[in-house]
Amino acid sequence: MSNREELTTWKALQAHAKQMKNQHMNDLFAASDTRFEEFSIELAPFLLDYSKNIITTETMSALFTLAKDCEVEQWRTKMFSGKRINKTEDRAVLHTALRDRAQSPLMINGENIADNVQAALQQMKYFSDKVRQGQWLGYSGKRITDVVNIGVGGSNLGPQMVTEALKQYSDNSINVHYVSNVDGTQIANVLRPLNPEKVLFIVSSKTFTTTETITNAQTAMNWLVSSSFDKSAVAKHFVAVSSNKENAMNFGILAENIFDMWDWVGGRFSLWSAIGLPIALDLGFDKFIELLEGAHELDQHFYQAPLEQNAPVVMALLSVWNCTFLGAQSQAILPYDQSLHMLSAYMQQAEMESNGKSVSWDGDAINYPTVPSIWGELGINGQHAFYQYLHQSNNVVPADFIGSVTSVTPVKGHHETLMANFFAQTQALMSGVNEEQVRADLKAKGRTPEYIDKVAPHKVHQGNRPTNTILMKRISPRTLGSLIALYEHKIFVQGIILQICSFDQWGVELGKGLANQIHEELASGMDNPEHDDSTKGLISYYKGILD
Ligand code: F6P
């Protein structure tokens, strides 16, 4: 058993949660007119309002004590100083070093990694400038107009989410495309309109062993060679980002076109490394640096602010409170900013691959609920799709609402409508409306008593649904960098409180291994009697139709 449950604070929080389950936020707001002030944190890029949670001063105080008892501050120091906190893989966790704009020296395995980071950034600058300025030429001497990033998971979601979010900052000198799925439909659709003479491929794979990525890269190579009729064209059209230089070179990519990655950067935390090349190519290297600066600002806040004023710590504690103590099983990410349309997909990997585990870092079973399933969609689209569930289902889904004070694309009359919905939804989710109010409202509208009896129960909203609101000044490389770092550190603190190793992902291995085995069976036509009856039946049906 994980020892968190033995902590006095843990037990106190369990008892407190039983009382708080009967509390309505309406009463908590009525009891204090300083709730917003007490439960909000203002930082340079955004305001975090967490007052619409089922919390009191006592709740937060117990949660901060829990953070202290779990040694969050000490773990934070360990992470920033390069201790091997990825216990199961025996690695340091240093995505913060990738964006350390102070370039503080940090020795890892006998090397000052600050030097390595700066050298890698210089390489990225040189390369991205060259491509953007039309000096990197394809096999027929034409300038590159399109870049296709081939990668999946952490080698795709971060760069794609960021380039989508910062579209307004692109000068469109390069069109960036993404291929992540091994379903051939995606790569075929991406390549169809492109001219091979003007395309550059980035094969992004930390391990360079991911079957889906290698399959897509091979298809891209065949597509190129079938146009150029010359294998040497590959050198001019393929670069790689990988820590497995050998595999990348065996694939045919020149050593000088391989951008390094290090074992102290996890895939889902890697957009700050050369995995972010598509960002630099799309926006220009200076904007990529602004993204790093925004993340660095948040890193400093996380490192220096006391726990009580520390935005990522507060968000982590609230997640633990809502899920582990109050029993919520999922969490919605609801951006009210079109730029962030990929944010929830990105957060799914960030949080669920990090903390979706049921064994503690010491290998003991964890009996308490850990992290929620993360899901979401742009808020307005969600309102007309699944918000019914958020407002009236029996399952309470805590949600993060993320909006911007000013739009990057001001269009007359739009932003206020958007923001009116943004503010209205968290109020409605919190306050709800009781039957008495519903009946009075229907009566005031002149409805008959029969109609009121029939409809009133359906119009009741219980409210008391927890939300956090993150109100950003405006989406920019800098504010986006801060926002992503906020969530990264939240996930880290969550892991510490829950006693989870947040930086491994053993749970993806079993399926991968089996897929490789079945792939061989499909290719050879052999049947494997060891599959369960369902899998045997499915494979046999598949083969039967193919035959
Ligand atoms: O299968 C999961 C995973 O290992 C992720 O953790 C990672 O981001 C992704 O696959 C891609 O891995 P790679 O960059 O090594 O191709």
XYZ file of C-alpha atoms and ligand atoms in Angstrom:
563
model
C 0.000 0.000 0.000
C 1.231 3.510 -0.818
C 2.071 5.318 2.420
C 0.179 8.509 1.548
C -2.973 7.099 3.150
C -1.149 6.780 6.441
C -0.470 10.509 6.658
C -2.501 12.296 9.315
C -3.340 15.056 6.845
C -4.589 12.507 4.338
C -6.961 11.053 6.913
C -8.037 14.547 7.985
C -8.763 15.435 4.362
C -10.843 12.276 3.971
C -12.940 13.255 6.972
C -13.173 16.855 5.764
C -14.272 15.663 2.305
C -17.238 13.835 3.879
C -18.434 17.136 5.374
C -17.696 19.191 2.278
C -19.700 16.852 0.045
C -22.806 18.317 1.670
C -21.715 21.905 1.152
C -23.040 23.976 -1.713
C -20.776 26.598 -3.237
C -23.692 29.047 -3.179
C -23.511 28.967 0.624
C -19.730 29.298 0.574
C -19.986 32.380 -1.639
C -22.784 33.806 0.506
C -20.651 33.392 3.621
C -17.717 35.433 2.313
C -17.365 38.449 0.081
C -13.614 37.983 -0.303
C -13.744 34.550 -1.848
C -12.435 35.657 -5.228
C -9.587 37.550 -3.616
C -8.748 34.648 -1.327
C -8.891 31.966 -3.982
C -7.252 33.535 -7.012
C -3.683 34.085 -8.148
C -2.624 36.775 -10.573
C 0.546 36.218 -12.596
C 1.924 38.270 -15.472
C 0.384 36.194 -18.300
C -2.896 35.152 -16.657
C -5.218 35.146 -13.713
C -6.183 31.849 -12.076
C -9.527 31.955 -10.276
C -10.154 28.789 -8.301
C -12.853 30.136 -6.001
C -15.537 28.060 -7.763
C -14.347 24.857 -6.122
C -15.927 23.127 -3.127
C -13.276 24.456 -0.796
C -12.910 26.604 2.287
C -9.860 28.184 3.906
C -9.649 25.034 6.006
C -9.641 22.822 2.905
C -6.824 24.734 1.265
C -4.835 24.877 4.455
C -5.087 21.069 4.832
C -4.119 20.612 1.179
C -1.058 22.844 1.599
C -0.091 20.818 4.660
C -0.459 17.686 2.561
C 1.859 19.202 -0.056
C 4.411 19.928 2.663
C 4.063 16.445 4.168
C 4.622 14.964 0.718
C 7.753 17.123 0.413
C 6.639 18.877 -2.753
C 9.227 21.641 -2.198
C 12.068 19.141 -1.840
C 10.946 17.230 -4.931
C 10.752 20.477 -6.858
C 14.386 21.201 -5.947
C 15.352 17.670 -6.937
C 13.744 18.060 -10.349
C 15.292 21.431 -11.161
C 18.723 20.317 -9.946
C 18.779 17.207 -12.116
C 18.316 14.443 -9.525
C 17.156 11.186 -11.078
C 13.511 11.543 -10.108
C 12.304 9.360 -12.963
C 12.891 6.449 -10.642
C 11.821 3.530 -12.775
C 13.989 4.607 -15.711
C 16.727 6.085 -13.497
C 16.776 9.409 -15.334
C 16.801 13.088 -14.528
C 13.774 15.132 -15.626
C 14.966 18.401 -17.069
C 12.578 19.894 -19.583
C 13.011 23.042 -17.460
C 16.692 23.164 -18.511
C 15.630 23.393 -22.159
C 14.026 26.767 -21.477
C 16.363 28.054 -18.786
C 16.996 31.472 -20.283
C 19.490 32.213 -17.481
C 21.574 29.326 -18.897
C 22.537 28.213 -15.381
C 25.269 25.556 -15.479
C 23.927 22.086 -14.669
C 26.157 19.014 -14.683
C 24.498 15.767 -15.826
C 26.604 12.672 -16.509
C 29.763 14.827 -16.418
C 28.491 17.363 -18.965
C 27.208 20.870 -18.516
C 23.852 20.443 -20.182
C 23.312 24.201 -20.403
C 26.049 24.183 -23.067
C 24.384 21.305 -24.908
C 21.043 23.093 -24.839
C 22.548 26.307 -26.221
C 24.378 24.394 -28.958
C 21.151 22.624 -29.927
C 19.295 25.945 -30.026
C 21.975 27.400 -32.269
C 21.648 24.418 -34.583
C 17.865 24.942 -34.672
C 18.317 28.645 -35.394
C 20.782 28.039 -38.203
C 18.587 25.390 -39.781
C 15.246 27.167 -39.418
C 16.673 30.473 -40.707
C 18.169 28.705 -43.695
C 14.932 26.968 -44.622
C 12.761 30.040 -44.017
C 15.072 32.278 -46.016
C 14.950 29.935 -48.969
C 18.602 28.929 -48.727
C 17.930 25.235 -48.081
C 17.295 23.818 -51.522
C 15.670 20.587 -52.588
C 17.123 18.067 -55.021
C 16.129 20.116 -58.065
C 17.418 23.421 -56.631
C 14.007 24.718 -55.553
C 13.393 26.342 -52.174
C 11.418 24.506 -49.509
C 7.789 25.620 -49.206
C 6.341 22.787 -47.100
C 7.563 20.922 -44.045
C 5.988 17.632 -42.987
C 6.595 16.577 -39.400
C 6.354 12.806 -39.030
C 6.008 11.773 -35.398
C 3.422 10.640 -32.878
C 2.515 11.313 -29.228
C 5.023 13.695 -27.704
C 6.775 13.984 -31.054
C 3.595 15.374 -32.587
C 1.062 16.770 -30.140
C 3.205 19.532 -28.626
C 4.478 21.087 -31.868
C 1.126 20.683 -33.594
C -0.847 22.144 -30.709
C 1.551 25.119 -30.559
C 1.651 25.850 -34.294
C -2.153 25.669 -34.390
C -2.387 27.997 -31.393
C 0.029 30.544 -32.843
C -1.159 30.552 -36.454
C -1.716 34.293 -36.291
C 1.997 34.760 -35.569
C 3.143 32.871 -38.653
C 4.360 34.797 -41.697
C 3.328 31.764 -43.777
C 6.714 31.560 -45.446
C 6.631 27.809 -44.750
C 3.548 25.578 -44.600
C 3.848 23.054 -41.800
C 1.943 19.750 -41.923
C 1.757 16.857 -39.489
C 1.546 13.114 -40.013
C 1.084 11.038 -36.868
C -1.278 8.213 -37.737
C -0.099 5.013 -39.393
C -3.448 4.935 -41.184
C -2.238 5.599 -44.722
C -5.155 7.931 -45.340
C -3.444 10.678 -43.377
C -0.086 10.669 -45.148
C -1.755 10.209 -48.527
C -3.960 13.249 -47.905
C -1.032 15.340 -46.690
C 1.266 14.429 -49.603
C -1.307 14.614 -52.414
C -1.173 18.385 -53.003
C 2.579 18.716 -52.303
C 5.462 18.974 -54.741
C 8.273 16.588 -53.659
C 10.895 19.023 -54.947
C 9.847 21.563 -52.308
C 9.083 19.372 -49.289
C 11.236 18.812 -46.245
C 10.439 15.948 -43.867
C 11.272 15.997 -40.173
C 11.263 12.494 -38.726
C 10.620 13.180 -35.053
C 11.116 10.197 -32.817
C 13.033 10.185 -29.585
C 13.590 6.450 -29.793
C 13.502 6.101 -33.567
C 11.861 2.745 -33.007
C 8.196 3.769 -33.099
C 6.690 1.565 -35.794
C 4.032 4.046 -36.867
C 6.568 6.835 -37.366
C 9.078 4.660 -39.185
C 6.348 3.314 -41.480
C 5.232 6.861 -42.340
C 8.835 7.994 -42.843
C 9.476 5.058 -45.193
C 6.379 5.952 -47.220
C 7.542 9.576 -47.403
C 10.965 8.435 -48.564
C 9.471 6.212 -51.277
C 7.282 9.119 -52.408
C 10.317 11.371 -52.676
C 12.529 8.834 -54.426
C 9.800 7.919 -56.894
C 9.774 11.571 -57.923
C 13.506 12.309 -57.857
C 14.614 8.863 -59.150
C 17.647 9.406 -56.944
C 18.233 8.136 -53.402
C 20.706 10.929 -52.750
C 17.722 13.335 -52.736
C 16.946 11.992 -49.265
C 19.813 14.023 -47.752
C 18.232 17.238 -48.983
C 14.704 16.409 -47.918
C 14.986 14.535 -44.606
C 16.132 15.607 -41.189
C 15.541 13.786 -37.913
C 15.082 14.682 -34.276
C 16.118 11.725 -32.161
C 18.326 10.495 -29.363
C 18.917 7.338 -31.424
C 21.385 8.662 -33.958
C 22.352 5.188 -35.117
C 18.837 4.207 -36.150
C 18.268 7.572 -37.817
C 21.476 7.167 -39.830
C 20.634 3.585 -40.737
C 17.372 4.949 -42.042
C 19.343 7.116 -44.467
C 19.448 10.483 -42.761
C 22.817 12.271 -42.746
C 24.509 12.661 -39.350
C 24.658 16.446 -39.741
C 20.894 16.524 -40.272
C 20.075 14.795 -36.996
C 19.020 16.995 -34.096
C 19.853 15.555 -30.722
C 17.531 14.711 -27.829
C 18.528 13.623 -24.380
C 17.280 10.927 -22.057
C 16.442 13.609 -19.461
C 13.654 14.939 -21.680
C 10.462 12.882 -21.770
C 8.569 12.743 -25.059
C 5.488 14.534 -23.725
C 7.654 17.318 -22.293
C 9.833 17.704 -25.361
C 8.329 20.509 -27.438
C 10.965 22.818 -25.934
C 13.743 20.783 -27.563
C 14.426 20.248 -31.268
C 11.084 18.416 -31.298
C 9.851 22.016 -31.517
C 11.560 22.480 -34.914
C 8.221 22.763 -36.770
C 7.376 25.668 -34.446
C 10.631 27.475 -35.270
C 10.119 26.784 -38.981
C 6.556 28.057 -38.927
C 6.940 31.110 -36.687
C 10.636 31.906 -36.910
C 13.284 31.111 -34.314
C 12.697 34.339 -32.323
C 9.113 33.364 -31.617
C 10.254 29.912 -30.527
C 12.557 31.644 -28.040
C 9.606 33.730 -26.799
C 7.733 30.484 -26.177
C 10.702 29.250 -24.111
C 10.816 32.551 -22.243
C 7.157 32.269 -21.295
C 7.738 28.758 -19.983
C 10.846 29.907 -18.117
C 8.860 32.679 -16.392
C 6.397 30.105 -15.164
C 9.256 27.812 -14.089
C 10.597 30.621 -11.924
C 7.181 31.204 -10.423
C 6.827 27.491 -9.681
C 10.324 27.336 -8.206
C 10.124 30.457 -6.069
C 6.534 31.117 -5.030
C 5.349 29.820 -1.676
C 3.001 26.882 -2.016
C -0.016 29.008 -1.084
C 0.617 31.406 -3.974
C 1.919 28.841 -6.410
C -0.439 28.371 -9.370
C 0.693 24.874 -10.493
C 0.716 23.652 -6.882
C -2.793 24.978 -6.292
C -4.082 23.372 -9.490
C -2.500 20.040 -8.573
C -3.956 20.109 -5.074
C -7.397 20.946 -6.432
C -7.200 18.047 -8.844
C -6.282 15.699 -5.997
C -9.070 17.203 -3.875
C -11.704 16.850 -6.577
C -10.683 13.397 -7.742
C -9.070 11.506 -4.908
C -11.085 12.995 -2.041
C -14.397 14.086 -3.619
C -14.519 11.262 -6.169
C -14.614 13.007 -9.569
C -13.473 10.655 -12.307
C -12.889 12.944 -15.209
C -11.792 16.491 -15.870
C -12.716 18.693 -18.806
C -10.372 21.178 -20.478
C -12.562 23.840 -22.096
C -10.775 26.586 -24.008
C -12.768 29.647 -25.066
C -10.112 30.610 -27.563
C -10.073 29.063 -31.020
C -6.266 29.094 -30.917
C -6.337 26.428 -28.231
C -8.432 23.938 -30.154
C -5.841 21.191 -29.688
C -5.176 21.888 -26.029
C -7.309 19.116 -24.581
C -5.738 16.512 -26.913
C -2.317 17.713 -25.793
C -3.351 17.612 -22.124
C -4.639 14.082 -22.487
C -1.150 12.824 -23.168
C 0.487 15.222 -20.719
C -1.624 14.185 -17.754
C -2.900 10.708 -18.532
C 0.380 9.262 -19.805
C 2.142 10.836 -16.829
C -0.144 9.962 -13.970
C -2.610 7.358 -15.245
C -1.071 4.675 -13.030
C -2.068 2.479 -10.127
C 1.302 1.578 -8.648
C 3.407 3.909 -6.508
C 6.978 4.807 -7.417
C 8.068 2.128 -4.914
C 6.031 -0.483 -6.751
C 3.208 -0.687 -4.205
C -0.443 -0.849 -5.185
C -2.304 2.452 -4.965
C -5.810 2.043 -3.637
C -7.038 5.612 -3.955
C -8.287 7.156 -7.207
C -5.415 8.897 -8.988
C -5.869 11.155 -11.970
C -9.098 11.743 -13.845
C -9.576 11.015 -17.504
C -8.937 14.241 -19.371
C -11.205 15.296 -22.185
C -12.561 18.444 -23.715
C -13.268 20.603 -26.705
C -13.547 24.262 -27.518
C -16.055 25.664 -25.038
C -18.598 27.026 -27.483
C -18.663 23.792 -29.492
C -18.940 21.874 -26.241
C -21.873 24.009 -25.080
C -23.870 22.788 -28.041
C -22.766 19.200 -27.615
C -21.919 17.861 -24.160
C -22.529 20.703 -21.673
C -25.952 19.188 -20.975
C -23.990 16.418 -19.236
C -21.781 18.889 -17.373
C -24.817 20.733 -16.017
C -27.266 17.952 -15.234
C -25.758 14.458 -15.258
C -25.158 12.528 -12.065
C -21.425 12.629 -12.677
C -19.627 15.750 -11.566
C -16.897 16.778 -14.003
C -14.535 19.464 -12.695
C -13.522 21.705 -15.574
C -10.806 24.197 -16.480
C -12.159 27.167 -18.433
C -9.425 28.958 -20.383
C -10.098 32.250 -22.136
C -8.301 35.373 -23.332
C -9.070 38.992 -22.508
C -8.287 40.063 -26.051
C -8.520 38.019 -29.199
C -5.560 37.532 -31.533
C -8.035 37.894 -34.379
C -10.434 40.668 -33.446
C -13.619 40.469 -35.494
C -16.259 43.035 -34.595
C -18.928 41.720 -32.242
C -17.452 38.240 -31.712
C -15.217 38.369 -28.690
C -17.809 39.770 -26.293
C -20.300 37.083 -27.233
C -17.627 34.459 -26.695
C -16.606 35.861 -23.334
C -20.179 36.335 -22.167
C -20.560 32.570 -22.593
C -17.225 31.966 -20.869
C -18.298 33.874 -17.751
C -21.880 32.590 -17.821
C -20.985 28.922 -17.912
C -18.839 28.804 -14.767
C -21.466 30.819 -12.910
C -24.239 28.479 -14.063
C -22.213 25.364 -13.238
C -21.528 26.741 -9.789
C -24.852 28.261 -8.790
C -27.337 26.062 -10.645
C -31.020 26.824 -10.169
C -33.342 25.175 -7.656
C -36.930 24.054 -8.128
C -38.384 27.003 -6.258
C -36.631 29.440 -8.583
C -37.641 27.420 -11.639
C -41.291 27.409 -10.587
C -41.275 31.137 -9.820
C -39.717 31.841 -13.198
C -42.243 29.730 -15.084
C -45.114 31.327 -13.173
C -43.810 34.802 -13.980
C -43.848 33.775 -17.625
C -47.544 32.935 -17.319
C -47.249 29.141 -17.584
C -50.118 26.985 -16.359
C -49.748 25.035 -13.070
C -49.955 21.752 -15.060
C -47.141 22.804 -17.335
C -45.043 23.957 -14.366
C -45.510 20.591 -12.580
C -44.490 18.720 -15.696
C -41.437 20.733 -16.668
C -40.016 22.077 -13.406
C -38.023 18.955 -12.371
C -36.285 18.934 -15.757
C -35.211 22.544 -15.466
C -33.534 22.157 -12.071
C -29.732 22.490 -12.161
C -28.087 21.360 -8.963
C -24.978 23.433 -9.606
C -22.010 22.940 -7.263
C -19.837 21.817 -10.205
C -16.206 22.830 -9.611
C -14.360 24.913 -12.167
C -11.049 26.743 -12.444
C -10.889 29.787 -14.667
C -7.660 30.778 -16.382
C -8.006 34.189 -17.955
C -5.055 34.926 -20.183
C -4.205 38.412 -21.389
C -3.889 37.303 -25.006
C -2.523 34.235 -26.753
C 1.091 34.811 -27.738
C 4.208 32.621 -27.846
C 5.067 33.884 -24.374
C 1.663 33.380 -22.718
C 1.262 29.998 -24.375
C 4.687 28.940 -23.060
C 3.561 29.913 -19.570
C 0.241 28.096 -19.918
C 1.869 24.828 -21.002
C 4.468 25.044 -18.222
C 1.668 25.695 -15.720
C 0.082 22.367 -16.622
C 3.416 20.518 -16.781
C 4.204 21.525 -13.217
C 0.672 20.816 -12.081
C 1.100 17.267 -13.388
C 4.452 16.928 -11.621
C 3.022 18.036 -8.257
C -0.011 15.783 -8.737
C 2.389 12.872 -9.239
C 4.304 13.716 -6.063
C 1.143 13.935 -3.955
C -0.187 10.695 -5.422
C 3.241 9.042 -5.142
C 3.377 8.254 -8.826
C 6.406 8.235 -11.104
C 5.071 10.741 -13.657
C 7.838 10.330 -16.187
C 7.623 6.737 -17.366
C 4.907 5.137 -19.519
C 5.136 1.380 -19.080
C 1.434 1.052 -19.782
C 1.927 1.617 -23.493
C 4.287 -1.347 -23.904
C 1.936 -4.336 -23.674
C -0.258 -3.234 -26.580
C 2.775 -2.250 -28.673
C 4.369 -5.690 -28.182
C 1.190 -7.529 -29.082
C 0.656 -5.339 -32.159
C 4.136 -6.283 -33.400
C 3.356 -9.967 -32.895
C -0.012 -9.734 -34.660
C 1.578 -7.701 -37.456
C 3.913 -10.636 -38.140
C 0.982 -13.033 -38.091
C -0.951 -10.894 -40.566
C 2.063 -10.608 -42.851
C 2.856 -14.333 -42.769
C -0.743 -15.531 -42.833
C -0.043 -17.799 -39.841
C -2.750 -18.333 -37.226
C -1.838 -18.029 -33.573
C -3.863 -20.409 -31.386
C -2.763 -18.557 -28.271
C -5.023 -15.542 -28.814
C -8.235 -15.385 -26.833
C -11.380 -16.439 -28.664
C -12.496 -12.869 -29.405
C -9.154 -11.802 -30.888
C -8.945 -15.035 -32.917
C -12.468 -14.444 -34.221
C -11.742 -10.837 -35.183
C -8.498 -11.689 -36.989
C -10.147 -14.553 -38.792
C -13.065 -12.308 -39.898
C -10.556 -9.700 -41.107
C -8.542 -12.254 -43.074
C -11.721 -13.810 -44.437
C -12.865 -10.511 -45.947
C -9.382 -9.765 -47.275
C -9.123 -13.155 -49.020
O 3.887 5.024 -27.016
C 3.959 6.181 -26.255
C 5.179 6.980 -26.605
O 6.311 6.322 -26.192
C 5.114 8.368 -26.017
O 5.519 8.422 -24.716
C 5.948 9.140 -26.967
O 5.714 10.511 -26.885
C 5.516 8.545 -28.279
O 5.282 7.185 -27.998
C 6.490 8.705 -29.414
O 7.722 8.137 -29.117
P 8.999 8.432 -30.030
O 9.255 9.907 -29.981
O 10.115 7.652 -29.418
O 8.678 7.986 -31.428
